[in-house]
C-alpha cells in the first residue's frame, strides 16, 4: 500500500495542471507546486493570491508576463540539460504563462507575507554545485535557495543524481525551529531519464526510490518507488536517501517553506549516518558530473 505522502503521476491533476499540490491538499500550511503543460501556442492566465511563485521551465520555452512586463524564458530540452532561466512572481499578482512551441513548466509556490517585485534570472546566474563524492555525488542547481535569491519564504533547488548514485544522504531533517534547524515543509518532484540518455522517461522503465522516516516522538514511514511525474511529500522527519536506479539518471525539484520568521535551510543529519560526510574527503566526485552545466565546485 502506498503512503499518503506519495502522489503518483496523474493522481493530482486538476484543471490546467498535470500536478497540483497545495497546502490544503498536502495537509500543511506553506509549500505548493503545480506543473503546467502547454501545447504549442498555448497559454494559462493565473493568479498568485497569497503565494509567491517561481516559474521554472522543465522542458521547452515560455514567456511570463505580469503587471505590464513580459520575460522570455529560454528554458531547456529537459531537466538533464543543466539549469534553466526562471521568473519570479510576487504575491497578489495576476500573471500569464505562454509558450509558442509548447512545454512543461513548474510553478513553485510558498505562502508569502511580503510582496517582492516581478523579475527574471538567466540560467548563467544559477549556482551549480557538485555535492558529495563517490556514489553519493550529485549536482545541485541552487536557483531559489535562501543564500542565492531574495524572496519572502520560498526555498527551491534542483538535484541531478547520476544512475546508481544516492542523494539526499546522509538522511536529514528540518522540522522544528531551533538554533540548528529550520521548520520547513518539503515537496520532492521527480523525473527519471531514459536508459542511457538524458531524455525524460514518462511511462517507461526508469525509476528510483525515496525514503522518509521519523522519530519516536513524530513517526512517519515512507519508502516509495518513484517514476517521472511522481511526488513525495515531507511534512516532517528524516528524508533520504533518494536512489537512482543504475542506467537512469534521477532529477528532483525541491520546494520548501516554513512558518518561521527566518528564511533559511538549516538541517540536522540522522546521527547514525552523519559520519558518512567525512568519508567524502577521500573520494572523488563522480566523473559523469556536471551534466550539461559548468560547476562552481562543492
PDB file of C-alpha atoms in Angstrom:
ATOM      1  CA  UNK A   1       0.000   0.000   0.000  1.00  0.00           C
ATOM      2  CA  UNK A   2       1.376   3.398  -0.963  1.00  0.00           C
ATOM      3  CA  UNK A   3       1.892   6.077   1.664  1.00  0.00           C
ATOM      4  CA  UNK A   4      -0.486   9.039   1.789  1.00  0.00           C
ATOM      5  CA  UNK A   5       2.636  11.157   1.302  1.00  0.00           C
ATOM      6  CA  UNK A   6       3.252   9.621  -2.131  1.00  0.00           C
ATOM      7  CA  UNK A   7       1.488  11.330  -5.064  1.00  0.00           C
ATOM      8  CA  UNK A   8       1.724   9.162  -8.221  1.00  0.00           C
ATOM      9  CA  UNK A   9       1.892  10.826 -11.610  1.00  0.00           C
ATOM     10  CA  UNK A  10      -1.574  11.858 -12.808  1.00  0.00           C
ATOM     11  CA  UNK A  11      -3.280  11.401  -9.430  1.00  0.00           C
ATOM     12  CA  UNK A  12      -3.238  15.118  -8.543  1.00  0.00           C
ATOM     13  CA  UNK A  13      -4.124  16.583 -11.945  1.00  0.00           C
ATOM     14  CA  UNK A  14      -6.672  19.407 -11.695  1.00  0.00           C
ATOM     15  CA  UNK A  15      -7.870  21.986 -14.200  1.00  0.00           C
ATOM     16  CA  UNK A  16      -4.960  23.050 -16.414  1.00  0.00           C
ATOM     17  CA  UNK A  17      -2.352  21.353 -14.215  1.00  0.00           C
ATOM     18  CA  UNK A  18      -0.789  17.901 -14.580  1.00  0.00           C
ATOM     19  CA  UNK A  19       0.017  18.194 -10.882  1.00  0.00           C
ATOM     20  CA  UNK A  20      -1.384  20.452  -8.192  1.00  0.00           C
ATOM     21  CA  UNK A  21      -0.093  20.191  -4.627  1.00  0.00           C
ATOM     22  CA  UNK A  22      -1.448  22.925  -2.379  1.00  0.00           C
ATOM     23  CA  UNK A  23      -1.054  23.461   1.368  1.00  0.00           C
ATOM     24  CA  UNK A  24      -4.635  22.264   1.727  1.00  0.00           C
ATOM     25  CA  UNK A  25      -4.144  19.056  -0.279  1.00  0.00           C
ATOM     26  CA  UNK A  26      -0.838  18.318   1.454  1.00  0.00           C
ATOM     27  CA  UNK A  27      -2.255  18.912   4.924  1.00  0.00           C
ATOM     28  CA  UNK A  28       0.181  21.661   5.825  1.00  0.00           C
ATOM     29  CA  UNK A  29       0.345  25.453   5.624  1.00  0.00           C
ATOM     30  CA  UNK A  30       3.128  26.817   3.390  1.00  0.00           C
ATOM     31  CA  UNK A  31       4.541  24.949   0.340  1.00  0.00           C
ATOM     32  CA  UNK A  32       2.932  24.271  -3.036  1.00  0.00           C
ATOM     33  CA  UNK A  33       3.788  23.012  -6.506  1.00  0.00           C
ATOM     34  CA  UNK A  34       1.942  22.953  -9.800  1.00  0.00           C
ATOM     35  CA  UNK A  35       3.135  21.516 -13.112  1.00  0.00           C
ATOM     36  CA  UNK A  36       1.649  23.102 -16.221  1.00  0.00           C
ATOM     37  CA  UNK A  37       1.897  21.539 -19.692  1.00  0.00           C
ATOM     38  CA  UNK A  38       1.158  23.828 -22.640  1.00  0.00           C
ATOM     39  CA  UNK A  39       0.585  22.780 -26.237  1.00  0.00           C
ATOM     40  CA  UNK A  40       2.289  24.881 -28.944  1.00  0.00           C
ATOM     41  CA  UNK A  41       0.652  28.286 -28.884  1.00  0.00           C
ATOM     42  CA  UNK A  42      -0.970  27.562 -25.517  1.00  0.00           C
ATOM     43  CA  UNK A  43      -1.216  29.849 -22.513  1.00  0.00           C
ATOM     44  CA  UNK A  44      -2.616  29.963 -18.990  1.00  0.00           C
ATOM     45  CA  UNK A  45      -3.829  33.021 -17.076  1.00  0.00           C
ATOM     46  CA  UNK A  46      -3.119  32.594 -13.375  1.00  0.00           C
ATOM     47  CA  UNK A  47      -3.065  34.474 -10.065  1.00  0.00           C
ATOM     48  CA  UNK A  48      -0.685  34.099  -7.146  1.00  0.00           C
ATOM     49  CA  UNK A  49      -3.114  35.199  -4.413  1.00  0.00           C
ATOM     50  CA  UNK A  50      -1.205  34.884  -1.110  1.00  0.00           C
ATOM     51  CA  UNK A  51       1.655  32.844  -2.597  1.00  0.00           C
ATOM     52  CA  UNK A  52       4.896  33.834  -4.245  1.00  0.00           C
ATOM     53  CA  UNK A  53       5.656  31.780  -7.371  1.00  0.00           C
ATOM     54  CA  UNK A  54       8.829  30.797  -9.234  1.00  0.00           C
ATOM     55  CA  UNK A  55       8.148  29.693 -12.833  1.00  0.00           C
ATOM     56  CA  UNK A  56      10.796  27.167 -13.937  1.00  0.00           C
ATOM     57  CA  UNK A  57      10.772  25.511 -17.385  1.00  0.00           C
ATOM     58  CA  UNK A  58      11.157  21.745 -17.063  1.00  0.00           C
ATOM     59  CA  UNK A  59      11.064  21.276 -20.830  1.00  0.00           C
ATOM     60  CA  UNK A  60      10.535  23.909 -23.509  1.00  0.00           C
ATOM     61  CA  UNK A  61      10.470  27.698 -23.506  1.00  0.00           C
ATOM     62  CA  UNK A  62       7.854  30.219 -22.450  1.00  0.00           C
ATOM     63  CA  UNK A  63       7.030  33.847 -21.861  1.00  0.00           C
ATOM     64  CA  UNK A  64       5.830  35.005 -18.460  1.00  0.00           C
ATOM     65  CA  UNK A  65       4.013  38.327 -18.212  1.00  0.00           C
ATOM     66  CA  UNK A  66       2.735  40.277 -15.217  1.00  0.00           C
ATOM     67  CA  UNK A  67       1.981  43.885 -14.362  1.00  0.00           C
ATOM     68  CA  UNK A  68       2.704  45.086 -17.898  1.00  0.00           C
ATOM     69  CA  UNK A  69       6.118  43.392 -18.150  1.00  0.00           C
ATOM     70  CA  UNK A  70       6.998  40.263 -20.114  1.00  0.00           C
ATOM     71  CA  UNK A  71      10.026  37.995 -19.712  1.00  0.00           C
ATOM     72  CA  UNK A  72      11.070  35.419 -22.303  1.00  0.00           C
ATOM     73  CA  UNK A  73      12.324  32.177 -20.733  1.00  0.00           C
ATOM     74  CA  UNK A  74      14.741  30.275 -22.973  1.00  0.00           C
ATOM     75  CA  UNK A  75      14.149  27.091 -20.993  1.00  0.00           C
ATOM     76  CA  UNK A  76      15.771  23.775 -21.929  1.00  0.00           C
ATOM     77  CA  UNK A  77      15.181  20.489 -23.733  1.00  0.00           C
ATOM     78  CA  UNK A  78      14.891  18.538 -20.489  1.00  0.00           C
ATOM     79  CA  UNK A  79      15.764  18.832 -16.817  1.00  0.00           C
ATOM     80  CA  UNK A  80      19.013  16.960 -17.520  1.00  0.00           C
ATOM     81  CA  UNK A  81      20.349  19.749 -19.767  1.00  0.00           C
ATOM     82  CA  UNK A  82      21.573  21.974 -16.949  1.00  0.00           C
ATOM     83  CA  UNK A  83      19.809  24.791 -15.093  1.00  0.00           C
ATOM     84  CA  UNK A  84      17.125  26.933 -16.690  1.00  0.00           C
ATOM     85  CA  UNK A  85      16.377  30.612 -16.508  1.00  0.00           C
ATOM     86  CA  UNK A  86      13.254  31.425 -14.478  1.00  0.00           C
ATOM     87  CA  UNK A  87      10.787  34.116 -13.487  1.00  0.00           C
ATOM     88  CA  UNK A  88       9.585  35.141 -10.030  1.00  0.00           C
ATOM     89  CA  UNK A  89       6.049  36.455  -9.450  1.00  0.00           C
ATOM     90  CA  UNK A  90       5.188  38.083  -6.118  1.00  0.00           C
ATOM     91  CA  UNK A  91       2.020  37.531  -4.124  1.00  0.00           C
ATOM     92  CA  UNK A  92      -1.241  39.291  -5.072  1.00  0.00           C
ATOM     93  CA  UNK A  93      -0.323  39.252  -8.773  1.00  0.00           C
ATOM     94  CA  UNK A  94      -2.002  38.149 -11.990  1.00  0.00           C
ATOM     95  CA  UNK A  95       0.366  36.500 -14.469  1.00  0.00           C
ATOM     96  CA  UNK A  96       0.300  34.625 -17.759  1.00  0.00           C
ATOM     97  CA  UNK A  97       2.483  31.738 -18.909  1.00  0.00           C
ATOM     98  CA  UNK A  98       2.505  31.229 -22.702  1.00  0.00           C
ATOM     99  CA  UNK A  99       4.567  29.004 -24.985  1.00  0.00           C
ATOM    100  CA  UNK A 100       4.895  29.296 -28.757  1.00  0.00           C
ATOM    101  CA  UNK A 101       6.430  25.819 -29.084  1.00  0.00           C
ATOM    102  CA  UNK A 102       4.884  24.084 -26.072  1.00  0.00           C
ATOM    103  CA  UNK A 103       6.466  22.713 -22.938  1.00  0.00           C
ATOM    104  CA  UNK A 104       6.215  21.677 -19.303  1.00  0.00           C
ATOM    105  CA  UNK A 105       6.627  24.246 -16.529  1.00  0.00           C
ATOM    106  CA  UNK A 106       6.930  24.034 -12.750  1.00  0.00           C
ATOM    107  CA  UNK A 107       5.179  26.681 -10.664  1.00  0.00           C
ATOM    108  CA  UNK A 108       6.938  26.512  -7.304  1.00  0.00           C
ATOM    109  CA  UNK A 109       4.980  28.248  -4.560  1.00  0.00           C
ATOM    110  CA  UNK A 110       5.010  29.324  -0.938  1.00  0.00           C
ATOM    111  CA  UNK A 111       2.826  31.442   1.283  1.00  0.00           C
ATOM    112  CA  UNK A 112       4.275  34.947   1.456  1.00  0.00           C
ATOM    113  CA  UNK A 113       3.756  37.892   3.785  1.00  0.00           C
ATOM    114  CA  UNK A 114       5.754  40.439   1.775  1.00  0.00           C
ATOM    115  CA  UNK A 115       5.349  41.171  -1.936  1.00  0.00           C
ATOM    116  CA  UNK A 116       8.598  41.153  -3.917  1.00  0.00           C
ATOM    117  CA  UNK A 117       8.829  42.515  -7.495  1.00  0.00           C
ATOM    118  CA  UNK A 118       8.297  40.518 -10.666  1.00  0.00           C
ATOM    119  CA  UNK A 119      11.733  39.626 -12.031  1.00  0.00           C
ATOM    120  CA  UNK A 120      13.831  37.376 -14.272  1.00  0.00           C
ATOM    121  CA  UNK A 121      17.030  35.399 -13.621  1.00  0.00           C
ATOM    122  CA  UNK A 122      19.100  33.993 -16.522  1.00  0.00           C
ATOM    123  CA  UNK A 123      20.415  30.437 -16.427  1.00  0.00           C
ATOM    124  CA  UNK A 124      24.002  31.723 -16.306  1.00  0.00           C
ATOM    125  CA  UNK A 125      23.267  33.240 -12.879  1.00  0.00           C
ATOM    126  CA  UNK A 126      22.070  29.953 -11.344  1.00  0.00           C
ATOM    127  CA  UNK A 127      24.662  28.448  -8.998  1.00  0.00           C
ATOM    128  CA  UNK A 128      25.632  24.878  -9.930  1.00  0.00           C
ATOM    129  CA  UNK A 129      27.133  22.919  -7.038  1.00  0.00           C
ATOM    130  CA  UNK A 130      28.670  19.448  -7.019  1.00  0.00           C
ATOM    131  CA  UNK A 131      27.852  17.929  -3.660  1.00  0.00           C
ATOM    132  CA  UNK A 132      29.114  14.715  -2.061  1.00  0.00           C
ATOM    133  CA  UNK A 133      31.602  12.282  -3.627  1.00  0.00           C
ATOM    134  CA  UNK A 134      31.822   8.750  -4.980  1.00  0.00           C
ATOM    135  CA  UNK A 135      28.404   7.128  -5.295  1.00  0.00           C
ATOM    136  CA  UNK A 136      26.930   9.958  -3.213  1.00  0.00           C
ATOM    137  CA  UNK A 137      27.849  12.542  -5.862  1.00  0.00           C
ATOM    138  CA  UNK A 138      25.057  14.782  -7.124  1.00  0.00           C
ATOM    139  CA  UNK A 139      24.593  18.085  -8.931  1.00  0.00           C
ATOM    140  CA  UNK A 140      22.555  20.859  -7.315  1.00  0.00           C
ATOM    141  CA  UNK A 141      21.039  23.877  -9.080  1.00  0.00           C
ATOM    142  CA  UNK A 142      20.580  26.471  -6.335  1.00  0.00           C
ATOM    143  CA  UNK A 143      18.204  28.732  -8.254  1.00  0.00           C
ATOM    144  CA  UNK A 144      15.869  29.641  -5.399  1.00  0.00           C
ATOM    145  CA  UNK A 145      17.843  28.998  -2.232  1.00  0.00           C
ATOM    146  CA  UNK A 146      17.927  31.497   0.604  1.00  0.00           C
ATOM    147  CA  UNK A 147      21.572  32.432   0.055  1.00  0.00           C
ATOM    148  CA  UNK A 148      21.188  32.916  -3.710  1.00  0.00           C
ATOM    149  CA  UNK A 149      17.809  34.506  -4.370  1.00  0.00           C
ATOM    150  CA  UNK A 150      15.797  37.115  -2.488  1.00  0.00           C
ATOM    151  CA  UNK A 151      12.214  36.152  -1.670  1.00  0.00           C
ATOM    152  CA  UNK A 152       9.824  36.108   1.263  1.00  0.00           C
ATOM    153  CA  UNK A 153       9.704  32.429   2.243  1.00  0.00           C
ATOM    154  CA  UNK A 154      10.242  30.048  -0.685  1.00  0.00           C
ATOM    155  CA  UNK A 155      13.360  27.891  -0.893  1.00  0.00           C
ATOM    156  CA  UNK A 156      13.782  25.840  -4.075  1.00  0.00           C
ATOM    157  CA  UNK A 157      16.505  23.889  -5.873  1.00  0.00           C
ATOM    158  CA  UNK A 158      17.016  21.071  -8.373  1.00  0.00           C
ATOM    159  CA  UNK A 159      19.151  17.959  -7.877  1.00  0.00           C
ATOM    160  CA  UNK A 160      20.565  15.620 -10.528  1.00  0.00           C
ATOM    161  CA  UNK A 161      21.615  12.176  -9.257  1.00  0.00           C
ATOM    162  CA  UNK A 162      23.528  10.017 -11.784  1.00  0.00           C
ATOM    163  CA  UNK A 163      22.265   6.476 -12.298  1.00  0.00           C
ATOM    164  CA  UNK A 164      23.337   4.196  -9.453  1.00  0.00           C
ATOM    165  CA  UNK A 165      24.056   7.045  -7.019  1.00  0.00           C
ATOM    166  CA  UNK A 166      22.443   8.100  -3.742  1.00  0.00           C
ATOM    167  CA  UNK A 167      21.474  11.663  -2.864  1.00  0.00           C
ATOM    168  CA  UNK A 168      19.664  13.411  -0.016  1.00  0.00           C
ATOM    169  CA  UNK A 169      22.133  11.410   2.029  1.00  0.00           C
ATOM    170  CA  UNK A 170      23.051  11.281   4.862  1.00  0.00           C
ATOM    171  CA  UNK A 171      19.371  11.397   5.743  1.00  0.00           C
ATOM    172  CA  UNK A 172      18.490  14.696   7.374  1.00  0.00           C
ATOM    173  CA  UNK A 173      15.535  16.603   8.774  1.00  0.00           C
ATOM    174  CA  UNK A 174      14.307  20.187   9.137  1.00  0.00           C
ATOM    175  CA  UNK A 175      11.053  20.007  11.050  1.00  0.00           C
ATOM    176  CA  UNK A 176      11.495  22.317  14.034  1.00  0.00           C
ATOM    177  CA  UNK A 177      12.774  25.819  14.593  1.00  0.00           C
ATOM    178  CA  UNK A 178      15.874  25.795  16.778  1.00  0.00           C
ATOM    179  CA  UNK A 179      19.416  27.141  16.857  1.00  0.00           C
ATOM    180  CA  UNK A 180      20.489  24.413  14.397  1.00  0.00           C
ATOM    181  CA  UNK A 181      17.349  23.549  12.447  1.00  0.00           C
ATOM    182  CA  UNK A 182      14.586  25.223  10.390  1.00  0.00           C
ATOM    183  CA  UNK A 183      10.976  24.071  10.231  1.00  0.00           C
ATOM    184  CA  UNK A 184      10.302  23.513   6.529  1.00  0.00           C
ATOM    185  CA  UNK A 185       7.657  21.562   4.622  1.00  0.00           C
ATOM    186  CA  UNK A 186       9.217  19.967   1.539  1.00  0.00           C
ATOM    187  CA  UNK A 187       7.983  18.694  -1.827  1.00  0.00           C
ATOM    188  CA  UNK A 188      10.049  16.292  -3.940  1.00  0.00           C
ATOM    189  CA  UNK A 189       9.014  16.190  -7.617  1.00  0.00           C
ATOM    190  CA  UNK A 190      10.808  13.515  -9.692  1.00  0.00           C
ATOM    191  CA  UNK A 191      11.715  12.989 -13.330  1.00  0.00           C
ATOM    192  CA  UNK A 192      13.771   9.997 -14.477  1.00  0.00           C
ATOM    193  CA  UNK A 193      15.930   9.778 -17.607  1.00  0.00           C
ATOM    194  CA  UNK A 194      15.535   7.127 -20.268  1.00  0.00           C
ATOM    195  CA  UNK A 195      18.127   4.359 -20.198  1.00  0.00           C
ATOM    196  CA  UNK A 196      21.464   5.646 -21.471  1.00  0.00           C
ATOM    197  CA  UNK A 197      20.026   9.054 -22.394  1.00  0.00           C
ATOM    198  CA  UNK A 198      19.006  12.352 -20.846  1.00  0.00           C
ATOM    199  CA  UNK A 199      15.519  12.478 -22.355  1.00  0.00           C
ATOM    200  CA  UNK A 200      12.834  12.221 -19.683  1.00  0.00           C
ATOM    201  CA  UNK A 201      11.178   8.820 -19.341  1.00  0.00           C
ATOM    202  CA  UNK A 202       7.407   9.103 -18.826  1.00  0.00           C
ATOM    203  CA  UNK A 203       5.669   5.744 -18.696  1.00  0.00           C
ATOM    204  CA  UNK A 204       8.882   3.810 -19.356  1.00  0.00           C
ATOM    205  CA  UNK A 205      11.249   1.682 -17.306  1.00  0.00           C
ATOM    206  CA  UNK A 206      13.164   4.390 -15.429  1.00  0.00           C
ATOM    207  CA  UNK A 207      12.717   4.522 -11.664  1.00  0.00           C
ATOM    208  CA  UNK A 208      14.288   5.318  -8.324  1.00  0.00           C
ATOM    209  CA  UNK A 209      13.493   5.107  -4.608  1.00  0.00           C
ATOM    210  CA  UNK A 210      12.863   7.690  -1.910  1.00  0.00           C
ATOM    211  CA  UNK A 211      12.775   7.236   1.863  1.00  0.00           C
ATOM    212  CA  UNK A 212      11.241   9.287   4.710  1.00  0.00           C
ATOM    213  CA  UNK A 213      11.257   8.157   8.337  1.00  0.00           C
ATOM    214  CA  UNK A 214      10.502   9.823  11.630  1.00  0.00           C
ATOM    215  CA  UNK A 215      11.493   9.966  15.265  1.00  0.00           C
ATOM    216  CA  UNK A 216       9.909   8.207  18.232  1.00  0.00           C
ATOM    217  CA  UNK A 217       8.070  11.422  19.037  1.00  0.00           C
ATOM    218  CA  UNK A 218       6.915  12.064  15.451  1.00  0.00           C
ATOM    219  CA  UNK A 219       6.776   8.816  13.475  1.00  0.00           C
ATOM    220  CA  UNK A 220       6.421   8.698   9.694  1.00  0.00           C
ATOM    221  CA  UNK A 221       7.201   5.836   7.293  1.00  0.00           C
ATOM    222  CA  UNK A 222       7.619   6.304   3.530  1.00  0.00           C
ATOM    223  CA  UNK A 223       9.550   4.094   1.114  1.00  0.00           C
ATOM    224  CA  UNK A 224       8.372   4.563  -2.460  1.00  0.00           C
ATOM    225  CA  UNK A 225       9.440   3.589  -5.940  1.00  0.00           C
ATOM    226  CA  UNK A 226       9.321   6.852  -7.883  1.00  0.00           C
ATOM    227  CA  UNK A 227       8.991   7.477 -11.609  1.00  0.00           C
ATOM    228  CA  UNK A 228       8.687  10.571 -13.798  1.00  0.00           C
ATOM    229  CA  UNK A 229       5.976  12.902 -12.556  1.00  0.00           C
ATOM    230  CA  UNK A 230       5.716  11.374  -9.077  1.00  0.00           C
ATOM    231  CA  UNK A 231       5.834  13.441  -5.887  1.00  0.00           C
ATOM    232  CA  UNK A 232       6.776  12.628  -2.304  1.00  0.00           C
ATOM    233  CA  UNK A 233       5.676  14.993   0.470  1.00  0.00           C
ATOM    234  CA  UNK A 234       7.886  15.514   3.530  1.00  0.00           C
ATOM    235  CA  UNK A 235       5.864  17.141   6.335  1.00  0.00           C
ATOM    236  CA  UNK A 236       8.459  16.162   8.952  1.00  0.00           C
ATOM    237  CA  UNK A 237      11.082  13.547   9.746  1.00  0.00           C
ATOM    238  CA  UNK A 238      14.373  12.404   8.272  1.00  0.00           C
ATOM    239  CA  UNK A 239      14.355  12.110   4.485  1.00  0.00           C
ATOM    240  CA  UNK A 240      16.764  10.372   2.180  1.00  0.00           C
ATOM    241  CA  UNK A 241      18.242   8.607   0.539  1.00  0.00           C
ATOM    242  CA  UNK A 242      16.942   9.279  -2.948  1.00  0.00           C
ATOM    243  CA  UNK A 243      18.364   6.426  -5.002  1.00  0.00           C
ATOM    244  CA  UNK A 244      18.687   6.457  -8.795  1.00  0.00           C
ATOM    245  CA  UNK A 245      18.469   3.042 -10.446  1.00  0.00           C
ATOM    246  CA  UNK A 246      21.623   2.131 -12.403  1.00  0.00           C
ATOM    247  CA  UNK A 247      21.329   3.322 -16.003  1.00  0.00           C
ATOM    248  CA  UNK A 248      18.754   6.008 -15.186  1.00  0.00           C
ATOM    249  CA  UNK A 249      19.706   9.486 -14.029  1.00  0.00           C
ATOM    250  CA  UNK A 250      17.287  10.952 -11.467  1.00  0.00           C
ATOM    251  CA  UNK A 251      16.094  14.558 -11.245  1.00  0.00           C
ATOM    252  CA  UNK A 252      14.144  16.036  -8.409  1.00  0.00           C
ATOM    253  CA  UNK A 253      12.810  19.504  -7.736  1.00  0.00           C
ATOM    254  CA  UNK A 254      12.661  20.531  -4.071  1.00  0.00           C
ATOM    255  CA  UNK A 255      10.195  23.206  -2.937  1.00  0.00           C
ATOM    256  CA  UNK A 256      10.316  24.232   0.727  1.00  0.00           C
ATOM    257  CA  UNK A 257       8.813  26.836   3.022  1.00  0.00           C
ATOM    258  CA  UNK A 258       8.037  27.152   6.699  1.00  0.00           C
ATOM    259  CA  UNK A 259       6.214  29.335   9.220  1.00  0.00           C
ATOM    260  CA  UNK A 260       9.365  30.700  10.856  1.00  0.00           C
ATOM    261  CA  UNK A 261      10.442  34.324  10.672  1.00  0.00           C
ATOM    262  CA  UNK A 262      13.828  33.466   9.156  1.00  0.00           C
ATOM    263  CA  UNK A 263      14.108  32.170   5.595  1.00  0.00           C
ATOM    264  CA  UNK A 264      16.881  29.604   5.959  1.00  0.00           C
ATOM    265  CA  UNK A 265      17.724  25.952   5.279  1.00  0.00           C
ATOM    266  CA  UNK A 266      19.198  24.576   8.496  1.00  0.00           C
ATOM    267  CA  UNK A 267      19.280  20.783   8.767  1.00  0.00           C
ATOM    268  CA  UNK A 268      20.215  18.029  11.198  1.00  0.00           C
ATOM    269  CA  UNK A 269      21.650  14.744   9.945  1.00  0.00           C
ATOM    270  CA  UNK A 270      20.491  11.410  11.309  1.00  0.00           C
ATOM    271  CA  UNK A 271      23.216  10.889  13.943  1.00  0.00           C
ATOM    272  CA  UNK A 272      23.618   7.276  12.825  1.00  0.00           C
ATOM    273  CA  UNK A 273      24.751   8.337   9.357  1.00  0.00           C
ATOM    274  CA  UNK A 274      26.403  11.756   9.624  1.00  0.00           C
ATOM    275  CA  UNK A 275      29.862  10.124   9.766  1.00  0.00           C
ATOM    276  CA  UNK A 276      29.497   9.469   6.039  1.00  0.00           C
ATOM    277  CA  UNK A 277      30.323  13.082   5.205  1.00  0.00           C
ATOM    278  CA  UNK A 278      33.871  12.552   6.442  1.00  0.00           C
ATOM    279  CA  UNK A 279      34.367   9.672   4.003  1.00  0.00           C
ATOM    280  CA  UNK A 280      33.918  12.038   1.052  1.00  0.00           C
ATOM    281  CA  UNK A 281      37.271  13.644   1.798  1.00  0.00           C
ATOM    282  CA  UNK A 282      38.974  10.516   0.464  1.00  0.00           C
ATOM    283  CA  UNK A 283      36.809  10.107  -2.658  1.00  0.00           C
ATOM    284  CA  UNK A 284      36.496  11.984  -5.930  1.00  0.00           C
ATOM    285  CA  UNK A 285      33.326  13.443  -7.414  1.00  0.00           C
ATOM    286  CA  UNK A 286      31.584  11.165  -9.915  1.00  0.00           C
ATOM    287  CA  UNK A 287      33.249  11.956 -13.291  1.00  0.00           C
ATOM    288  CA  UNK A 288      29.838  11.975 -15.006  1.00  0.00           C
ATOM    289  CA  UNK A 289      29.171  15.308 -13.305  1.00  0.00           C
ATOM    290  CA  UNK A 290      28.384  18.012 -14.105  1.00  0.00           C
ATOM    291  CA  UNK A 291      25.679  17.001 -16.564  1.00  0.00           C
ATOM    292  CA  UNK A 292      25.451  19.666 -19.299  1.00  0.00           C
ATOM    293  CA  UNK A 293      26.422  22.540 -17.000  1.00  0.00           C
ATOM    294  CA  UNK A 294      29.582  24.168 -15.671  1.00  0.00           C
ATOM    295  CA  UNK A 295      30.183  23.784 -11.947  1.00  0.00           C
ATOM    296  CA  UNK A 296      31.104  26.285  -9.263  1.00  0.00           C
ATOM    297  CA  UNK A 297      32.525  23.463  -7.148  1.00  0.00           C
ATOM    298  CA  UNK A 298      31.275  21.800  -3.995  1.00  0.00           C
TER     299      UNK A 298
END
